[in-house]
mmCIF file of C-alpha atoms in Angstrom:
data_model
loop_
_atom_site.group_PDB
_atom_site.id
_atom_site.type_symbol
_atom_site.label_atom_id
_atom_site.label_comp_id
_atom_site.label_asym_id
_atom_site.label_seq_id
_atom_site.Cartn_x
_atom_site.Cartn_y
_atom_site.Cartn_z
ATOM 1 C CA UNK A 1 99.763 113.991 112.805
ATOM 2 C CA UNK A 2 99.907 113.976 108.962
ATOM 3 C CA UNK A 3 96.313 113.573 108.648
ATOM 4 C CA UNK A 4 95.961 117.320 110.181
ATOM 5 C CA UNK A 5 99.202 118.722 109.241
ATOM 6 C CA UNK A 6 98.773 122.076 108.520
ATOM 7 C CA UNK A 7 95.412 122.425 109.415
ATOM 8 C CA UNK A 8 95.251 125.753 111.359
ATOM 9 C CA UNK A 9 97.262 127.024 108.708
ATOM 10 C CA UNK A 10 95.588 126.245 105.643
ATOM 11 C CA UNK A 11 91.632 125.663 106.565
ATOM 12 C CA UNK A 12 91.639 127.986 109.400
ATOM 13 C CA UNK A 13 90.650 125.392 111.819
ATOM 14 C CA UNK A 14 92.908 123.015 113.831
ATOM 15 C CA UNK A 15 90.358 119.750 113.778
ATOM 16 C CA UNK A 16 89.863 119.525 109.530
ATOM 17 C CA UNK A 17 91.632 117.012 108.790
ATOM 18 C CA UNK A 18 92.285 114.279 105.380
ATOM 19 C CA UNK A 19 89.473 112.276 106.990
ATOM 20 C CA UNK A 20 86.804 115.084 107.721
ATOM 21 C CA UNK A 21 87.673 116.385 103.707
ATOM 22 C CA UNK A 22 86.774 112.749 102.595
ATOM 23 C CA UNK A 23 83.853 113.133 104.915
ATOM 24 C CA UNK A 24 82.228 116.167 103.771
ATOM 25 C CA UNK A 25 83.227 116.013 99.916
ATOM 26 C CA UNK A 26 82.923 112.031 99.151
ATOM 27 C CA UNK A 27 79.704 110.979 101.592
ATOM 28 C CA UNK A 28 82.298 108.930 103.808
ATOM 29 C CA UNK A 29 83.021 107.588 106.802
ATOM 30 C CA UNK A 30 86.573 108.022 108.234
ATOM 31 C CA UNK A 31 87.984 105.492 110.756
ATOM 32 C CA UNK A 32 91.473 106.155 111.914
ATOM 33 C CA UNK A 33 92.814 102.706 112.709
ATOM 34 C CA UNK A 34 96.888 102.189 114.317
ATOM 35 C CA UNK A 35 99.197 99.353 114.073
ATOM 36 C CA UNK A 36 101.487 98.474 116.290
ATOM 37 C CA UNK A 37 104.840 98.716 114.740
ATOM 38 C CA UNK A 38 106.587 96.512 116.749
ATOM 39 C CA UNK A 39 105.049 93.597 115.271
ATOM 40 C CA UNK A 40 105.678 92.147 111.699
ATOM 41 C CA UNK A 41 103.655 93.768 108.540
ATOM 42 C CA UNK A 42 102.508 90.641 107.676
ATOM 43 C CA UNK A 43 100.841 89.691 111.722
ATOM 44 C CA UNK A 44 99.303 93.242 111.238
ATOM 45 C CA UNK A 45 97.700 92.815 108.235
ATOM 46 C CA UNK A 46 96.449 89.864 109.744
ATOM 47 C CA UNK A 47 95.052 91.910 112.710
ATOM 48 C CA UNK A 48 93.466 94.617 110.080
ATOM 49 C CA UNK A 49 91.700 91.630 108.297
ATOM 50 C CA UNK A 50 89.688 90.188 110.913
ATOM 51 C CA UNK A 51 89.451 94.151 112.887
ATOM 52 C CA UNK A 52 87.922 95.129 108.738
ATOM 53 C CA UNK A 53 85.159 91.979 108.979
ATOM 54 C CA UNK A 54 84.189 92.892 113.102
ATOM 55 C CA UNK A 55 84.031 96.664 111.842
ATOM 56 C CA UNK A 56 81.500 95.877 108.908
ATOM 57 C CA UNK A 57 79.662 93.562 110.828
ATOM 58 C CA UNK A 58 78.925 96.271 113.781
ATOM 59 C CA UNK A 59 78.434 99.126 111.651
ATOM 60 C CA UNK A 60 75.118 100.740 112.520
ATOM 61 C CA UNK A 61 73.711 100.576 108.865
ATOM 62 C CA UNK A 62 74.616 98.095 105.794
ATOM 63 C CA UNK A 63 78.175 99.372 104.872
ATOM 64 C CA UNK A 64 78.173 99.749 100.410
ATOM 65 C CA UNK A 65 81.717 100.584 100.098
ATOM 66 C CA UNK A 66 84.904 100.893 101.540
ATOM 67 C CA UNK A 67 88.127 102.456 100.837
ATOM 68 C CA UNK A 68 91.725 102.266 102.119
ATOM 69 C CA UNK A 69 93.935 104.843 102.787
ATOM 70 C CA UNK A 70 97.386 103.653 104.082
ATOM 71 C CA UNK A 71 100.182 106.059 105.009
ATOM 72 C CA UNK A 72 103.929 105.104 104.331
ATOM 73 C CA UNK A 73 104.411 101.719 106.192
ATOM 74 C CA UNK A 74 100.435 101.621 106.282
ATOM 75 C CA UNK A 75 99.848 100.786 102.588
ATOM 76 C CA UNK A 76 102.030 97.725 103.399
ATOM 77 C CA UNK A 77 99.651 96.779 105.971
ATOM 78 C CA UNK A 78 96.707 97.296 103.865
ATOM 79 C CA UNK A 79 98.591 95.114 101.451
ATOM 80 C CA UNK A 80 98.672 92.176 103.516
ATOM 81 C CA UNK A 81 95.509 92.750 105.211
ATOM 82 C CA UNK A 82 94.170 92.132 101.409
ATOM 83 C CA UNK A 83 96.103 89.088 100.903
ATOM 84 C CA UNK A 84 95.574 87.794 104.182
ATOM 85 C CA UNK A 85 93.042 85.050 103.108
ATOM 86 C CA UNK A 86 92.390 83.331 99.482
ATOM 87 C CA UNK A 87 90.198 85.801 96.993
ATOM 88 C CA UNK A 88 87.967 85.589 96.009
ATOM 89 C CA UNK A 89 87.381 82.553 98.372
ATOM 90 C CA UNK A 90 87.073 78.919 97.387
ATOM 91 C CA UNK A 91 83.659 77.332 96.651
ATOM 92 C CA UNK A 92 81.998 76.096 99.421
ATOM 93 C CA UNK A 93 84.316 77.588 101.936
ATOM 94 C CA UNK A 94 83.163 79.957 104.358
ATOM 95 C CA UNK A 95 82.249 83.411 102.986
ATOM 96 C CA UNK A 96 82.101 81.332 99.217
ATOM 97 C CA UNK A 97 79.344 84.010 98.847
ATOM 98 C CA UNK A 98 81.533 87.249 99.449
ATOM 99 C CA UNK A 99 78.794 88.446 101.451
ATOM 100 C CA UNK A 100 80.641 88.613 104.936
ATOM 101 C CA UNK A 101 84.112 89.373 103.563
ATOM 102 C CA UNK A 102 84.820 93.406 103.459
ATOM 103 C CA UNK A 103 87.146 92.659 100.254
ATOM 104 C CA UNK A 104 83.927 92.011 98.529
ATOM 105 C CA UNK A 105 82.808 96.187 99.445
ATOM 106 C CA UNK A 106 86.188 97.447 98.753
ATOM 107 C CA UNK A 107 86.209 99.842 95.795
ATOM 108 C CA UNK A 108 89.127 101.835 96.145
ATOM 109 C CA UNK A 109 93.196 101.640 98.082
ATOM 110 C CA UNK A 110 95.150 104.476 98.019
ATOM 111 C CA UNK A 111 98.746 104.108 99.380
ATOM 112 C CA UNK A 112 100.630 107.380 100.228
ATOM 113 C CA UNK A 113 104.260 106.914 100.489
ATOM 114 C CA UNK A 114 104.084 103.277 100.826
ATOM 115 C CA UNK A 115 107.592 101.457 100.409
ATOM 116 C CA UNK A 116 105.899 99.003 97.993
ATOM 117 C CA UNK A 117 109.710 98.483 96.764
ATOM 118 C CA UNK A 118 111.567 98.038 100.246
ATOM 119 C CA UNK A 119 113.035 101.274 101.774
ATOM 120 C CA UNK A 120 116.759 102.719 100.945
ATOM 121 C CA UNK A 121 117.623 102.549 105.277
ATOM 122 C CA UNK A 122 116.307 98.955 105.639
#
């Protein structure tokens, strides 16, 4: 619900949301993508990793860029989904040439409210 908080309110229309902004004013594509927070950050970053590589290999047409946007405990995901693997990767390992690893088309992560520090109630 934070993507469209407010919506109706400010933009006069309940479906604009974050993603249809970065849509319209940035030539992007915006995938909402979950975790399930009853497993660790770490096993979801994990998950995002290889979910990120099957994403840009489906895509419909050759995928230039991509950005992250992680809310609060999302950022920490994106974190780990970054870290998940060795980068850039080793020579002669597989993806050596970057070409089928979606770290290689990232350009830009932005975290909102991402505990980055640990969180005061934890």
């Amino acid at each position: 619900h934070s993507w469209d908080w407010r919506s109706a309110h400010v933009h006069g229309a309940p479906d604009v949301t974050y993603g249809t902004l970065l849509e319209a004013d940035h030539d992007r594509s915006a995938v909402y993508i979950r975790y399930n927070s009853g497993l660790a950050i770490a096993e979801n970053g994990t998950h995002l990793d290889a979910l990120l590589g099957d994403l840009i290999a489906a895509w419909p047409v050759p995928v230039r860029s991509l950005s992250l946007v992680g809310h609060s405990m999302g950022g920490l995901v994106c974190r780990c989904a970054m870290a998940a693997r060795p980068w850039p990767p080793a020579e002669g390992s597989e993806g050596s040439d970057h070409g089928d690893d979606w770290r290689a088309l990232l350009d830009a992560t932005v975290w909102l409210g991402s505990p980055v520090d640990g969180a005061p109630m934890e």
